[in-house]
CSV table of C-alpha atoms and ligand atoms in Angstrom, one decimal:
chain,number,residue,atom,x,y,z
A,21,MET,CA,136.8,50.3,-113.2
A,22,GLN,CA,136.0,49.4,-109.6
A,23,VAL,CA,132.5,48.0,-109.0
A,24,LEU,CA,130.9,48.0,-105.6
A,25,ARG,CA,127.7,46.7,-104.2
A,26,LEU,CA,125.0,48.5,-102.4
A,27,GLU,CA,121.9,46.6,-101.0
A,28,LYS,CA,118.7,48.2,-102.4
A,29,LYS,CA,117.1,48.3,-99.0
A,30,ARG,CA,119.9,50.6,-97.9
A,31,LEU,CA,119.7,53.1,-100.8
A,32,ASN,CA,117.4,55.6,-99.0
A,33,HIS,CA,119.5,55.4,-95.8
A,34,PHE,CA,122.7,56.1,-97.9
A,35,LEU,CA,121.1,59.1,-99.7
A,36,ASN,CA,119.7,60.5,-96.4
A,37,VAL,CA,123.2,60.4,-95.0
A,38,VAL,CA,124.6,62.0,-98.1
A,39,LYS,CA,122.0,64.7,-97.8
A,40,LYS,CA,123.5,65.8,-94.4
A,41,GLY,CA,126.8,66.7,-96.1
A,42,PHE,CA,125.6,67.9,-99.6
A,43,GLU,CA,122.6,69.4,-101.3
A,44,LEU,CA,120.9,66.3,-102.9
A,45,ILE,CA,119.2,66.7,-106.2
A,46,ALA,CA,117.3,63.9,-107.9
A,47,PRO,CA,114.1,63.2,-110.0
A,48,VAL,CA,110.9,63.8,-108.1
A,49,LYS,CA,107.3,63.3,-109.4
A,50,SER,CA,105.1,66.4,-109.0
A,51,ASP,CA,103.0,67.4,-112.0
A,52,LEU,CA,105.8,66.0,-114.1
A,53,VAL,CA,109.1,64.3,-113.1
A,54,ARG,CA,111.8,66.9,-112.6
A,55,PHE,CA,115.1,67.2,-110.8
A,56,SER,CA,114.5,68.8,-107.5
A,57,LYS,CA,116.1,69.4,-104.1
A,58,ILE,CA,115.5,66.3,-102.0
A,59,HIS,CA,114.2,66.6,-98.4
A,60,HIS,CA,113.8,62.8,-97.8
A,61,ALA,CA,115.2,60.1,-100.1
A,62,GLU,CA,111.7,58.5,-100.2
A,63,GLU,CA,110.6,61.3,-102.5
A,64,ILE,CA,112.9,60.1,-105.3
A,65,GLN,CA,111.4,58.2,-108.2
A,66,LEU,CA,113.4,56.3,-110.7
A,67,THR,CA,110.8,54.7,-113.0
A,68,LYS,CA,110.6,57.6,-115.5
A,69,ASN,CA,113.4,59.9,-116.7
A,70,SER,CA,113.0,63.6,-115.7
A,71,TYR,CA,110.8,65.5,-118.2
A,72,PHE,CA,113.1,68.5,-117.8
A,73,PRO,CA,116.9,68.1,-118.1
A,74,VAL,CA,119.3,68.7,-115.3
A,75,LYS,CA,121.1,71.5,-117.2
A,76,GLU,CA,119.4,74.4,-115.3
A,77,TYR,CA,121.6,73.6,-112.2
A,78,PHE,CA,124.8,74.5,-114.2
A,79,PHE,CA,123.7,76.6,-117.1
A,80,ARG,CA,121.0,78.6,-115.3
A,81,LYS,CA,117.9,79.9,-116.9
A,82,GLU,CA,118.9,83.4,-115.8
A,83,GLU,CA,122.3,84.4,-114.5
A,84,THR,CA,123.4,87.9,-113.3
A,85,LEU,CA,126.8,88.4,-114.9
A,86,PHE,CA,127.5,91.6,-113.1
A,87,GLN,CA,125.9,94.7,-111.5
A,88,PHE,CA,126.9,98.1,-112.6
A,89,GLU,CA,126.6,101.6,-111.3
A,90,GLY,CA,127.9,104.1,-113.8
A,91,THR,CA,131.3,102.7,-114.8
A,92,ARG,CA,131.7,100.7,-111.6
A,93,ILE,CA,131.2,97.0,-112.1
A,94,THR,CA,130.6,94.3,-109.4
A,95,VAL,CA,130.8,90.6,-110.3
A,96,PRO,CA,128.7,88.5,-107.9
A,97,ALA,CA,130.4,85.7,-106.0
A,98,TYR,CA,130.2,82.5,-108.1
A,99,GLU,CA,128.0,79.8,-106.6
A,100,ALA,CA,129.8,76.6,-105.8
A,101,LYS,CA,127.4,74.6,-103.7
A,102,LYS,CA,128.4,71.1,-102.8
A,103,ARG,CA,125.8,69.0,-104.6
A,104,VAL,CA,125.2,65.4,-105.2
A,105,PHE,CA,123.0,64.6,-108.2
A,106,PHE,CA,121.4,61.2,-108.2
A,107,GLY,CA,119.5,59.4,-110.9
A,108,ILE,CA,121.0,61.0,-114.0
A,109,ARG,CA,120.6,58.8,-117.1
A,110,ARG,CA,123.3,58.0,-119.6
A,111,CYS,CA,121.9,60.5,-122.1
A,112,ASP,CA,121.9,63.4,-119.6
A,113,LEU,CA,125.4,62.5,-118.3
A,114,ASN,CA,126.7,62.8,-121.9
A,115,ALA,CA,124.8,66.1,-122.2
A,116,ILE,CA,126.6,67.5,-119.2
A,117,LYS,CA,129.9,66.3,-120.8
A,118,ASN,CA,128.9,68.2,-124.0
A,119,GLN,CA,128.0,71.3,-122.2
A,120,ASP,CA,131.3,71.1,-120.2
A,121,ILE,CA,133.1,71.2,-123.6
A,122,VAL,CA,131.3,74.4,-124.5
A,123,PHE,CA,131.2,76.3,-121.2
A,124,ILE,CA,134.5,75.1,-119.6
A,125,ARG,CA,136.9,73.9,-122.3
A,126,ASP,CA,135.9,76.4,-125.0
A,127,MET,CA,134.4,79.5,-123.2
A,128,GLY,CA,136.0,79.1,-119.8
A,129,ASP,CA,132.7,80.4,-118.3
A,130,PRO,CA,133.3,81.0,-114.6
A,131,TYR,CA,129.6,80.9,-113.6
A,132,TYR,CA,129.1,77.4,-115.2
A,133,LYS,CA,132.4,76.2,-113.9
A,134,ALA,CA,131.7,77.1,-110.3
A,135,ALA,CA,128.3,75.4,-110.5
A,136,ARG,CA,130.0,72.2,-111.9
A,137,GLU,CA,133.1,72.2,-109.7
A,138,ASN,CA,131.5,70.9,-106.5
A,139,SER,CA,128.9,68.7,-108.1
A,140,TYR,CA,129.0,64.9,-108.0
A,141,LEU,CA,127.2,63.0,-110.8
A,142,LEU,CA,125.6,59.7,-109.7
A,143,GLY,CA,124.0,58.0,-112.7
A,144,TYR,CA,121.2,55.5,-112.9
A,145,HIS,CA,121.4,53.0,-115.7
A,146,CYS,CA,118.3,52.4,-117.8
A,147,ASN,CA,117.5,48.7,-117.9
A,148,THR,CA,114.7,49.5,-120.4
A,149,ALA,CA,114.1,52.6,-122.5
A,150,PRO,CA,112.2,55.1,-120.2
A,151,SER,CA,110.3,56.6,-123.1
A,152,PRO,CA,109.4,55.5,-126.7
A,153,TYR,CA,111.2,58.5,-128.0
A,154,CYS,CA,114.7,57.5,-126.7
A,155,PHE,CA,117.3,56.8,-129.3
A,156,CYS,CA,120.6,57.2,-127.3
A,157,GLY,CA,121.7,53.8,-128.7
A,158,SER,CA,122.1,55.3,-132.2
A,159,LEU,CA,124.7,57.9,-130.9
A,160,ASP,CA,128.2,57.5,-129.7
A,161,LEU,CA,127.6,58.0,-126.0
A,162,VAL,CA,130.4,57.2,-123.5
A,163,ASP,CA,130.8,56.5,-119.8
A,164,PHE,CA,130.8,59.8,-118.0
A,165,PHE,CA,129.9,59.8,-114.3
A,166,ASP,CA,131.3,59.8,-110.9
A,167,LEU,CA,129.3,56.8,-109.9
A,168,MET,CA,126.9,54.7,-112.0
A,169,PHE,CA,124.1,52.7,-110.3
A,170,PHE,CA,123.1,49.5,-112.1
A,171,ASP,CA,119.7,48.2,-110.8
A,172,LYS,CA,120.0,44.4,-110.0
A,173,GLU,CA,116.7,43.5,-108.3
A,174,ASP,CA,117.7,43.4,-104.6
A,175,HIS,CA,120.9,45.4,-105.0
A,176,PHE,CA,122.8,48.0,-107.1
A,177,LEU,CA,126.2,47.4,-108.7
A,178,VAL,CA,127.9,50.8,-108.4
A,179,GLU,CA,130.6,51.5,-111.0
A,180,VAL,CA,133.2,54.0,-109.9
A,181,GLY,CA,134.0,56.4,-112.8
A,182,SER,CA,136.3,59.1,-111.3
A,183,GLU,CA,138.4,60.1,-108.3
A,184,LYS,CA,135.5,62.2,-107.1
A,185,GLY,CA,133.2,59.1,-107.2
A,186,LYS,CA,135.8,57.1,-105.3
A,187,SER,CA,136.1,59.7,-102.6
A,188,LEU,CA,132.3,59.5,-102.1
A,189,THR,CA,132.4,55.7,-101.7
A,190,GLU,CA,135.3,56.0,-99.3
A,191,LYS,CA,133.5,58.7,-97.3
A,192,TYR,CA,130.4,56.5,-97.0
A,193,GLN,CA,132.2,53.2,-97.0
A,194,GLU,CA,129.8,51.5,-94.5
A,195,PHE,CA,127.2,51.3,-97.3
A,196,PHE,CA,129.4,49.5,-99.9
A,197,THR,CA,131.0,46.1,-100.3
A,198,ASP,CA,133.3,45.0,-103.0
A,199,SER,CA,131.3,43.2,-105.7
A,200,GLN,CA,134.3,41.1,-107.0
A,201,ARG,CA,133.2,41.7,-110.6
A,202,LEU,CA,133.1,44.1,-113.5
A,203,ILE,CA,130.1,45.5,-115.5
A,204,THR,CA,129.9,43.8,-118.9
A,205,ARG,CA,129.3,45.6,-122.2
A,206,ASN,CA,126.1,43.7,-122.4
A,207,GLU,CA,124.9,45.1,-119.1
A,208,LYS,CA,125.5,48.6,-120.4
A,209,THR,CA,123.5,48.1,-123.5
A,210,ILE,CA,119.9,49.6,-123.4
A,211,PRO,CA,117.5,47.6,-125.5
A,212,GLY,CA,115.1,49.4,-128.0
A,213,VAL,CA,117.0,52.7,-128.3
A,214,HIS,CA,118.5,52.5,-131.8
A,215,ARG,CA,115.7,54.4,-133.6
A,216,LEU,CA,117.9,56.7,-135.7
A,217,GLU,CA,119.0,54.8,-138.7
A,218,ASN,CA,121.5,57.3,-140.1
A,219,LYS,CA,123.2,60.0,-138.2
A,220,ASP,CA,125.3,61.3,-141.1
A,221,ILE,CA,122.8,63.9,-142.5
A,222,SER,CA,125.2,65.9,-144.6
A,223,ARG,CA,123.6,64.9,-148.0
A,224,PHE,CA,120.1,65.7,-146.9
A,225,TYR,CA,120.4,69.5,-146.6
A,226,ASP,CA,118.2,70.2,-149.7
A,227,HIS,CA,115.8,67.3,-149.1
A,228,GLN,CA,112.1,68.2,-149.5
A,229,ASP,CA,111.1,66.2,-146.3
A,230,TRP,CA,112.3,69.0,-144.0
A,231,LYS,CA,108.9,70.5,-144.7
A,232,LYS,CA,107.3,67.6,-142.8
A,233,GLY,CA,108.7,69.1,-139.7
A,234,ALA,CA,108.9,72.8,-140.6
A,235,ASP,CA,105.3,73.1,-141.9
A,236,ILE,CA,103.9,72.1,-138.5
A,237,CYS,CA,106.5,73.8,-136.3
A,238,LEU,CA,105.2,76.6,-134.2
A,239,SER,CA,108.6,78.2,-133.5
A,240,CYS,CA,107.7,77.9,-129.8
A,241,GLY,CA,111.2,76.9,-128.6
A,242,ALA,CA,109.9,74.1,-126.4
A,243,CYS,CA,112.4,71.7,-128.0
A,244,THR,CA,115.4,73.7,-127.2
A,245,THR,CA,114.2,74.5,-123.7
A,246,LEU,CA,113.8,70.8,-123.0
A,247,CYS,CA,117.0,69.8,-124.7
A,248,PRO,CA,119.8,68.9,-122.2
A,249,THR,CA,122.5,70.0,-124.7
A,250,CYS,CA,121.1,73.2,-126.2
A,251,TYR,CA,122.9,76.3,-124.9
A,252,CYS,CA,121.7,79.4,-126.9
A,253,PHE,CA,121.4,82.4,-124.7
A,254,GLU,CA,120.9,86.1,-125.0
A,255,ILE,CA,122.3,89.0,-122.9
A,256,HIS,CA,120.5,92.1,-121.8
A,257,ASP,CA,120.8,94.9,-119.3
A,258,GLU,CA,118.2,95.7,-116.7
A,259,VAL,CA,118.0,99.2,-115.3
A,260,LYS,CA,115.5,101.0,-113.1
A,261,THR,CA,113.9,103.9,-115.0
A,262,ALA,CA,114.2,106.1,-111.9
A,263,ASP,CA,118.0,105.6,-111.8
A,264,PRO,CA,119.2,104.3,-115.1
A,265,VAL,CA,122.9,104.3,-114.4
A,266,LYS,CA,122.4,101.4,-112.0
A,267,GLY,CA,121.5,98.0,-113.2
A,268,GLU,CA,122.4,94.4,-113.9
A,269,ARG,CA,123.7,92.5,-117.0
A,270,LYS,CA,121.9,89.2,-117.3
A,271,ARG,CA,122.2,86.1,-119.4
A,272,GLU,CA,119.0,84.2,-120.2
A,273,TRP,CA,118.2,81.0,-122.1
A,274,SER,CA,117.1,81.7,-125.7
A,275,SER,CA,116.4,79.5,-128.7
A,276,CYS,CA,117.6,79.2,-132.3
A,277,GLN,CA,113.9,78.4,-133.1
A,278,LEU,CA,112.9,82.1,-132.5
A,279,GLN,CA,113.2,84.4,-135.5
A,280,GLU,CA,114.4,87.2,-133.1
A,281,PHE,CA,117.4,85.1,-132.1
A,282,THR,CA,119.0,85.7,-135.5
A,283,ARG,CA,118.1,89.3,-135.8
A,284,VAL,CA,121.3,91.5,-135.8
A,285,ALA,CA,122.1,95.2,-136.0
A,286,GLY,CA,120.8,96.7,-139.2
A,287,ASP,CA,117.7,94.5,-138.8
A,288,HIS,CA,119.1,91.6,-140.8
A,289,ILE,CA,117.6,88.2,-139.9
A,290,PHE,CA,119.9,85.3,-140.7
A,291,ARG,CA,117.3,82.6,-140.5
A,292,LYS,CA,114.0,84.2,-141.4
A,293,GLU,CA,112.3,81.1,-142.6
A,294,ARG,CA,111.0,78.5,-140.1
A,295,GLU,CA,112.4,75.7,-142.2
A,296,ASP,CA,115.9,77.2,-142.0
A,297,ARG,CA,115.6,77.4,-138.2
A,298,PHE,CA,114.2,73.9,-137.9
A,299,LYS,CA,117.0,72.5,-140.1
A,300,HIS,CA,119.6,74.5,-138.3
A,301,ARG,CA,118.7,72.9,-134.9
A,302,ILE,CA,119.0,69.4,-136.3
A,303,TYR,CA,122.2,70.1,-138.2
A,304,HIS,CA,123.7,71.7,-135.1
A,305,GLN,CA,122.8,68.7,-133.0
A,306,LEU,CA,124.0,66.0,-135.5
A,307,GLN,CA,126.7,67.7,-137.6
A,308,TYR,CA,128.0,71.2,-136.8
A,309,PHE,CA,128.9,70.5,-133.2
A,310,LYS,CA,130.7,67.3,-134.3
A,311,GLU,CA,132.7,69.3,-136.9
A,312,LYS,CA,133.8,71.7,-134.2
A,313,TYR,CA,134.2,69.5,-131.2
A,314,GLY,CA,134.5,65.9,-132.6
A,315,VAL,CA,131.3,64.6,-131.0
A,316,GLN,CA,127.6,64.8,-131.8
A,317,MET,CA,125.8,67.2,-129.5
A,318,CYS,CA,122.5,65.3,-129.5
A,319,VAL,CA,122.4,62.5,-126.9
A,320,GLY,CA,119.2,60.9,-128.0
A,321,CYS,CA,117.0,61.6,-125.0
A,322,GLY,CA,113.9,62.2,-127.1
A,323,ARG,CA,112.7,65.2,-125.0
A,324,CYS,CA,112.4,67.5,-128.0
A,325,ILE,CA,110.0,65.0,-129.6
A,326,GLU,CA,108.0,64.2,-126.5
A,327,GLY,CA,107.6,67.9,-125.5
A,328,CYS,CA,106.9,69.3,-129.0
A,329,PRO,CA,103.3,70.5,-129.1
A,330,THR,CA,102.9,69.2,-132.6
A,331,ARG,CA,105.0,66.0,-131.8
A,332,ILE,CA,107.4,66.5,-134.6
A,333,ASP,CA,109.6,63.4,-134.7
A,334,PHE,CA,112.8,64.4,-136.4
A,335,VAL,CA,114.2,60.9,-136.0
A,336,ARG,CA,111.3,59.5,-138.0
A,337,ILE,CA,111.7,62.3,-140.7
A,338,LEU,CA,115.4,61.5,-141.0
A,339,ASN,CA,114.7,57.8,-141.3
A,340,GLU,CA,112.2,58.5,-144.0
A,341,MET,CA,114.7,60.6,-145.9
A,342,LYS,CA,117.2,57.8,-145.7
A,343,ASN,CA,114.6,55.2,-146.8
A,344,GLY,CA,113.1,57.4,-149.6
A,345,LYS,CA,109.6,57.6,-148.0
A,346,THR,CA,107.7,60.8,-148.5
A,347,GLU,CA,104.4,60.3,-146.7
A,348,ASN,CA,103.3,63.1,-144.3
A,349,ASN,CA,104.5,63.3,-140.8
A,350,GLY,CA,102.0,63.4,-137.9
B,23,SF4,S1,108.9,72.3,-129.9
B,23,SF4,FE1,108.2,71.6,-131.9
B,23,SF4,S2,106.8,73.3,-132.6
B,23,SF4,FE2,108.1,74.1,-130.9
B,23,SF4,S3,109.9,75.1,-132.0
B,23,SF4,FE3,110.5,73.0,-131.5
B,23,SF4,S4,110.0,71.7,-133.3
B,23,SF4,FE4,108.8,73.7,-133.5
B,24,SF4,S1,118.1,67.3,-129.8
B,24,SF4,FE1,116.3,66.3,-128.8
B,24,SF4,S2,116.9,64.1,-128.6
B,24,SF4,FE2,118.8,65.3,-129.0
B,24,SF4,S3,119.6,65.8,-126.9
B,24,SF4,FE3,118.3,67.5,-127.6
B,24,SF4,S4,116.2,67.1,-126.7
B,24,SF4,FE4,117.4,65.2,-126.6
C-alpha cells in the first residue's frame, strides 16, 4: 500500500482545509472524549480513545423509517452527508467493518448505507494502548480504513487503504510527500493489548464462573450502548392521540441485556434470567457472529468493561475459566 508523509505541524492546517469541503468528525474532549463535529482542528484530541463509539453516525440512536397517514407512506430522504472521520482507532475501524456486514451486506439497510456511502474513514494508529481494558491484539483485526495515520514524532506516515483514501490525498496533495517506504508489521503491532487468553469459548457454556459477571450485572445495557459493534434495535410507531392515523415508524437502539428485549407475543420471554442475557452477549460477540459471518464481532475496545457500573471484566472472567481459577470477580 502507498505510504505518504504529512508533517505534524501541518496536520491542523490540512484538517481545516478538509473541513471546508466536508463535515469533519473527530474525537473532542468535553466531559468525556467523544466524536463530535469539528469547528476548528485545534479542538481535536488524540491522546485518549473516544469514550463513545462512532457508530451513532451510521447506525443512529433513533431513525425515522417512514411517516404514515392512513395507508399512505412517505419514506424520508436518506441522509448522505459528505463526511470525513478523523482519529478512528483500529478497533473502531474494524467495528465499522463488522456493522457494514450486518447492515449493508446482509440487511441492505438503505438508511445505514446512505450514511456510510459518503464517509471517509481516517484512522489513527495506537502507539500504546489508550486504556488498560483494551484487548484488540487478542482478536483477528484487519486493516480497514481509507487512510491510516501513524504518529512518528514530528510527522505522520499516512497509509492509503482504498481508492477513496487515494482520492483524498490527491485532492489535498499539497500536504503530502511520498515517504519512499512501507509500514512494517511491527509498526502496526500495539503493545500490551493481548489480554484475552482464549477466544474459543464454546466449551464454557455451562461453566459456573458466568455467575461472577451475572451476579453483579444490573441489566442496565450500558455495555451494549457503548459497544461499537452491538446492533440490537427495536421498532415502534409514534402517533398523536388527537389524530392517530398519522404518525411515524421509528427504529431505536435497544439491548439484549434488557429482559423486555426478548419478550414476544404471548408474553414469552426467551432470556428471562440475567445470567442467560449476560452469557448471550459474550457468546454473540465471540462465537455466534463468527459462525454466521466468519469473523468475531468483538473488536477488543474494552468500552463495555470501562463503562460498566459494576466494572464486570468479562475478559478476566474468561481467562479465569480457562485457567481454572474460581475466585470472586470485582
Ligand atoms: S454495563 Fe455491566 S451492569 Fe450494565 S448490563 Fe452491561 S454487564 Fe450488566
Ligand atoms: S464487546 Fe466490549 S470489548 Fe468487544 S467490541 Fe463491544 S464494547 Fe468493545
